[in-house]
C-alpha positions as CSV (number, residue, x, y, z in Angstrom):
1,X,55.6,-69.1,-7.6
2,X,53.1,-66.4,-9.5
3,X,50.4,-68.1,-12.1
4,X,52.0,-67.8,-16.1
5,X,48.5,-66.7,-17.4
6,X,47.6,-63.5,-16.3
7,X,43.9,-62.5,-15.3
8,X,41.2,-62.4,-18.2
9,X,40.4,-58.7,-18.9
10,X,37.8,-56.5,-17.4
11,X,37.5,-59.4,-14.5
12,X,37.7,-57.9,-11.2
13,X,41.1,-60.6,-9.5
14,X,39.2,-59.9,-5.8
15,X,35.9,-60.8,-6.8
16,X,36.0,-64.4,-5.6
17,X,36.2,-64.0,-1.7
18,X,36.4,-67.2,-0.2
19,X,35.1,-66.1,2.7
20,X,31.5,-65.8,0.9
21,X,29.2,-69.2,0.6
22,X,28.9,-70.5,-2.3
23,X,31.4,-68.0,-3.9
24,X,29.3,-65.3,-4.3
25,X,30.7,-61.8,-3.4
26,X,29.2,-59.5,-1.1
27,X,27.0,-56.6,-2.2
28,X,28.9,-53.4,-2.2
29,X,27.9,-50.1,-1.2
30,X,26.3,-48.8,-4.5
31,X,23.8,-51.7,-5.0
32,X,22.3,-51.4,-1.2
33,X,21.9,-48.1,-2.5
34,X,20.4,-49.0,-5.6
35,X,18.1,-51.6,-3.3
36,X,17.0,-48.8,-1.1
37,X,15.9,-46.6,-4.2
38,X,13.9,-49.7,-5.8
39,X,11.9,-50.5,-2.7
40,X,10.8,-46.5,-1.7
41,X,8.5,-46.6,-5.1
42,X,8.9,-46.0,-8.7
43,X,9.6,-42.5,-9.9
44,X,7.0,-40.0,-11.3
45,X,7.3,-37.3,-13.6
46,X,7.5,-33.9,-12.7
47,X,6.0,-30.8,-14.9
48,X,9.2,-30.1,-16.0
49,X,9.8,-33.7,-16.9
50,X,12.4,-34.2,-14.1
51,X,11.3,-37.4,-11.5
52,X,9.6,-37.6,-8.4
53,X,9.2,-39.7,-5.5
54,X,6.7,-40.3,-3.5
55,X,8.0,-38.3,0.0
56,X,7.8,-35.6,-2.6
57,X,4.1,-35.6,-3.5
58,X,3.0,-33.6,-0.1
59,X,4.5,-30.8,-1.1
60,X,4.0,-30.6,-4.5
61,X,0.2,-30.8,-3.6
62,X,0.8,-27.8,-1.2
63,X,2.6,-25.8,-3.9
64,X,-0.5,-26.7,-6.4
65,X,-2.6,-25.8,-3.7
66,X,-1.3,-21.8,-3.1
67,X,-1.3,-21.8,-6.6
68,X,-4.7,-22.3,-6.9
69,X,-6.1,-20.4,-4.1
70,X,-8.5,-18.0,-5.9
71,X,-8.6,-14.3,-6.1
72,X,-9.7,-12.2,-3.3
73,X,-13.5,-11.5,-4.3
74,X,-14.6,-7.4,-5.0
75,X,-17.3,-6.1,-3.7
76,X,-18.8,-3.6,-5.9
77,X,-21.4,-2.3,-3.9
78,X,-19.0,-1.0,-1.0
79,X,-16.3,-0.3,-4.0
80,X,-19.3,2.4,-5.4
81,X,-19.9,3.8,-1.8
82,X,-16.1,4.1,-1.7
83,X,-16.5,6.5,-4.9
84,X,-19.3,8.1,-3.9
85,X,-17.8,9.6,-0.5
86,X,-15.0,10.8,-2.9
87,X,-17.0,12.4,-5.2
88,X,-18.5,14.3,-1.6
89,X,-15.6,14.9,0.3
90,X,-14.0,16.6,-3.4
91,X,-17.1,18.4,-4.0
92,X,-17.6,19.8,0.0
93,X,-13.9,21.1,-0.3
94,X,-13.9,22.4,-3.8
95,X,-17.0,24.5,-3.0
96,X,-15.2,25.4,0.7
97,X,-13.1,27.3,-1.5
98,X,-14.7,29.4,-3.4
99,X,-15.3,31.0,-0.4
100,X,-12.4,32.2,0.8
101,X,-11.2,35.2,-0.1
102,X,-8.6,37.9,2.4
103,X,-11.2,38.8,5.2
104,X,-13.6,35.9,4.5
105,X,-11.2,32.5,5.7
106,X,-13.0,31.1,8.1
107,X,-15.7,28.9,7.0
108,X,-12.6,27.0,4.4
109,X,-10.8,26.8,7.5
110,X,-13.8,25.5,9.4
111,X,-14.0,22.7,6.7
112,X,-10.7,21.8,6.8
113,X,-10.6,21.1,10.2
114,X,-13.6,18.9,9.8
115,X,-11.6,17.1,7.4
116,X,-8.6,16.9,9.3
117,X,-10.6,15.6,12.2
118,X,-12.0,12.2,10.1
119,X,-8.6,11.6,8.2
120,X,-7.2,11.4,11.7
121,X,-10.5,9.8,13.2
122,X,-10.1,7.2,10.5
123,X,-6.0,6.6,10.5
124,X,-5.8,6.1,14.2
125,X,-8.9,3.5,14.3
126,X,-7.2,1.5,11.2
127,X,-4.0,1.5,12.4
128,X,-4.3,1.1,16.2
129,X,-0.9,3.4,17.9
130,X,-0.1,2.9,21.2
131,X,-1.4,5.5,23.4
132,X,-4.2,5.7,21.0
133,X,-6.0,8.8,23.2
134,X,-2.9,10.8,23.3
135,X,-2.2,10.2,19.4
136,X,-6.0,11.2,19.4
137,X,-5.6,14.4,21.7
138,X,-1.8,15.4,20.0
139,X,-3.3,15.1,16.6
140,X,-5.8,17.6,16.9
141,X,-4.1,19.9,18.7
142,X,-1.3,19.8,16.2
143,X,-4.4,20.1,13.2
144,X,-5.9,23.2,15.3
145,X,-2.3,24.8,15.6
146,X,-1.9,24.4,11.5
147,X,-4.3,26.0,10.2
148,X,-3.9,29.1,12.4
149,X,-0.2,28.4,11.2
150,X,-2.0,28.8,8.1
151,X,-3.8,31.7,8.6
152,X,-2.4,34.1,10.6
153,X,1.1,35.1,9.1
154,X,1.1,37.8,6.8
155,X,2.6,35.7,4.0
156,X,1.1,32.9,3.1
157,X,4.3,30.3,3.9
158,X,4.4,26.5,4.0
159,X,8.1,26.1,6.2
160,X,5.8,27.2,9.5
161,X,3.6,24.0,8.4
162,X,6.3,21.6,9.0
163,X,7.5,23.0,12.2
164,X,4.4,22.0,13.5
165,X,4.4,19.0,11.9
166,X,7.9,17.8,13.3
167,X,6.4,18.7,16.4
168,X,3.3,17.2,16.8
169,X,4.9,13.8,16.0
170,X,8.2,14.2,18.9
171,X,4.9,15.3,20.8
172,X,2.9,12.1,19.9
173,X,5.9,9.6,20.1
174,X,7.4,11.4,23.5
175,X,3.1,10.5,25.0
176,X,3.6,6.8,23.6
177,X,7.0,6.8,26.2
178,X,5.3,7.0,29.2
179,X,3.8,3.9,29.7
180,X,5.7,0.9,29.7
181,X,2.8,-1.1,27.9
182,X,3.4,1.3,25.0
183,X,6.5,1.9,24.9
184,X,7.3,-1.6,23.5
185,X,5.2,-0.5,20.2
186,X,6.7,2.6,19.3
187,X,9.3,1.7,17.0
188,X,6.9,-0.5,15.0
189,X,4.1,2.2,15.4
190,X,6.1,5.3,14.3
191,X,5.1,5.2,10.7
192,X,1.7,5.3,11.5
193,X,2.0,7.5,13.8
194,X,3.8,10.1,11.6
195,X,1.6,9.5,9.1
196,X,-2.0,10.2,10.9
197,X,-0.1,13.8,12.1
198,X,1.1,14.7,9.0
199,X,-1.7,13.8,7.0
200,X,-3.4,15.9,9.2
201,X,-1.1,18.5,8.4
202,X,-0.9,18.3,5.0
203,X,-5.1,19.6,4.8
204,X,-4.1,22.8,6.2
205,X,-1.7,23.7,2.8
206,X,-5.1,24.3,1.2
207,X,-5.6,27.0,3.5
208,X,-2.0,28.2,2.8
209,X,-2.5,27.7,-1.3
210,X,-6.0,29.7,-1.2
211,X,-4.0,33.0,-0.2
212,X,-1.5,33.2,-2.7
213,X,-2.8,34.2,-6.3
214,X,-4.5,31.6,-8.5
215,X,-4.5,29.5,-5.2
216,X,-8.4,29.1,-5.3
217,X,-8.3,28.0,-9.0
218,X,-5.8,25.7,-8.3
219,X,-7.8,24.2,-5.6
220,X,-10.7,23.9,-7.7
221,X,-8.3,21.8,-10.5
222,X,-6.4,19.7,-8.4
223,X,-9.4,18.9,-6.1
224,X,-11.4,17.9,-9.0
225,X,-8.7,15.9,-10.9
226,X,-8.5,14.3,-7.5
227,X,-12.0,13.5,-7.0
228,X,-12.4,12.7,-10.6
229,X,-9.6,10.1,-10.3
230,X,-10.4,8.2,-7.5
231,X,-14.5,7.7,-8.7
232,X,-13.5,6.3,-12.1
233,X,-10.7,4.0,-10.3
234,X,-13.7,2.6,-7.3
235,X,-16.7,2.7,-10.4
236,X,-14.0,0.2,-12.7
237,X,-13.4,-1.3,-9.8
238,X,-16.8,-2.9,-8.9
239,X,-17.1,-3.1,-13.1
240,X,-14.6,-5.3,-13.9
241,X,-11.0,-5.1,-11.9
242,X,-8.9,-6.0,-14.3
243,X,-6.0,-6.5,-14.2
244,X,-5.4,-7.8,-10.9
245,X,-2.8,-6.0,-9.1
246,X,-2.5,-8.9,-6.6
247,X,-4.9,-11.4,-5.5
248,X,-4.9,-10.3,-1.8
249,X,-6.1,-6.6,-3.3
250,X,-9.8,-5.9,-4.8
251,X,-8.0,-3.7,-7.1
252,X,-7.5,-3.3,-10.9
253,X,-4.5,-1.5,-13.1
254,X,-7.2,-0.7,-15.1
255,X,-9.0,1.6,-12.5
256,X,-6.0,2.9,-11.6
257,X,-4.3,4.1,-15.0
258,X,-8.2,4.9,-16.2
259,X,-8.5,7.3,-13.1
260,X,-5.6,9.7,-13.4
261,X,-6.3,9.7,-17.3
262,X,-10.0,10.9,-16.8
263,X,-8.9,13.3,-13.8
264,X,-5.8,14.7,-16.5
265,X,-8.8,15.2,-19.0
266,X,-11.3,17.2,-16.9
267,X,-8.4,18.8,-15.2
268,X,-7.5,19.9,-19.0
269,X,-10.7,21.1,-19.6
270,X,-11.2,23.3,-16.5
271,X,-7.8,25.3,-18.0
272,X,-9.7,26.3,-21.3
273,X,-12.2,28.1,-19.1
274,X,-10.1,29.7,-15.8
275,X,-8.7,32.8,-16.3
276,X,-4.6,33.8,-16.9
277,X,-2.3,31.9,-15.9
278,X,-4.3,29.4,-16.2
279,X,-4.3,27.3,-19.4
280,X,-5.4,24.1,-20.9
281,X,-1.9,22.3,-20.8
282,X,-0.9,23.9,-16.9
283,X,-4.2,22.5,-15.6
284,X,-3.3,19.8,-17.2
285,X,0.0,18.9,-15.5
286,X,-1.2,20.1,-12.6
287,X,-4.4,18.2,-12.4
288,X,-2.2,15.1,-13.8
289,X,0.0,15.7,-10.8
290,X,-2.8,15.6,-8.5
291,X,-4.8,12.7,-9.7
292,X,-1.5,10.3,-10.2
293,X,-1.0,11.0,-6.0
294,X,-4.3,10.3,-5.3
295,X,-4.7,7.3,-7.0
296,X,-1.6,5.6,-5.8
297,X,-2.5,6.9,-2.3
298,X,-5.4,5.6,-2.4
299,X,-3.6,2.1,-3.8
300,X,-1.6,2.3,-1.2
301,X,-4.3,2.1,1.3
302,X,-5.8,-1.1,-0.4
303,X,-2.4,-2.8,-0.2
304,X,-2.0,-2.4,3.6
305,X,-5.7,-3.6,4.3
306,X,-4.5,-6.6,2.8
307,X,-1.5,-6.8,4.4
308,X,-3.4,-6.4,8.4
309,X,-6.2,-9.0,6.5
310,X,-3.6,-11.4,5.8
311,X,-1.7,-10.9,9.4
312,X,-5.3,-12.1,10.9
313,X,-5.8,-8.2,12.3
314,X,-9.2,-7.0,11.6
315,X,-9.7,-3.8,12.8
316,X,-13.4,-3.3,14.3
317,X,-13.7,0.2,12.7
318,X,-15.3,-1.3,9.3
319,X,-16.5,2.8,8.4
320,X,-13.0,4.1,9.1
321,X,-11.3,1.1,6.6
322,X,-13.3,2.2,3.6
323,X,-12.8,6.0,3.9
324,X,-9.0,5.9,5.0
325,X,-8.5,5.6,0.9
326,X,-10.1,9.0,0.0
327,X,-9.1,10.5,2.9
328,X,-5.7,9.4,2.5
329,X,-5.9,10.7,-1.5
330,X,-6.6,13.8,-1.1
331,X,-4.5,14.6,2.2
332,X,-1.8,13.7,-0.6
333,X,-3.3,15.8,-3.1
334,X,-3.3,19.4,-1.1
335,X,0.6,19.6,-1.1
336,X,1.0,18.1,-4.3
337,X,-1.0,20.8,-5.8
338,X,0.5,23.4,-3.9
339,X,3.7,22.8,-5.1
340,X,2.9,22.5,-8.5
341,X,1.1,25.8,-8.1
342,X,4.4,27.7,-6.9
343,X,6.1,25.8,-9.6
344,X,3.8,26.6,-13.1
345,X,2.0,29.4,-12.2
């Protein structure tokens, strides 16, 4: 028969198990988990207020060490030296452009060829593409062919230079596919190979630009703006690289922005002294495009160098790493000057 009285409210009728000695009930699963948690030690509060156990201390310490890593030191002497090289390079190209005339373009062409070879050597020594000798040979032949194509035709056009650049890239890639050792790295190094060849051809646009009306003045305005922008950016980084664009990159936003602004101002001042069709407004617009392109190309080289250093790659060519930025800046400013001259003048 069932008992007359019902069990007490809130009491588990199955709590008293006769099989347990002394009438004590066995511990359930949640109680065991509580004991295990207590044995692991007390929790500690994180910064956000949530609890942290001792086994999480190692991960938290690693995160704090990564956050506390100091930024890369800015080498002032190297920054000043790079700025001085940019000033000399821009001055040499501007002065050489003044010697160009319809029947006397050989001196300017030789100067451009020297800069092309310098760019090719610096870029290949730093990036180290496969089949380095092949890339150097193809790049040199491409530079000579681009200069000839820029000088010889009766009409100054930019399209033949594009054909030369594409042919140079294809020849360099085919040369890298010959050996099995180089064939494995062709895909990874395609960007650096194409940059080396196209950068060489980009300098030849200065020769084409010198053959069109007001082209020499456009070279003066654009290369002066690009050179001033690079110099101001590097000198500002040497004095105060602030605010830092990245902890691993020894460059500051003040130098990049200030360089572009000062370069634009100098180009506007030059536009007031040049003849028609130049005006301060047109010169400022053309100079702004060249200055911005130059400082951004220089900054991109700095980021690429920081990436190689973080990956553990240290190129042996110490001088090539530092002249690569200004060379890349002027290589990008040359076609920008040609396009802006065609659009505005």
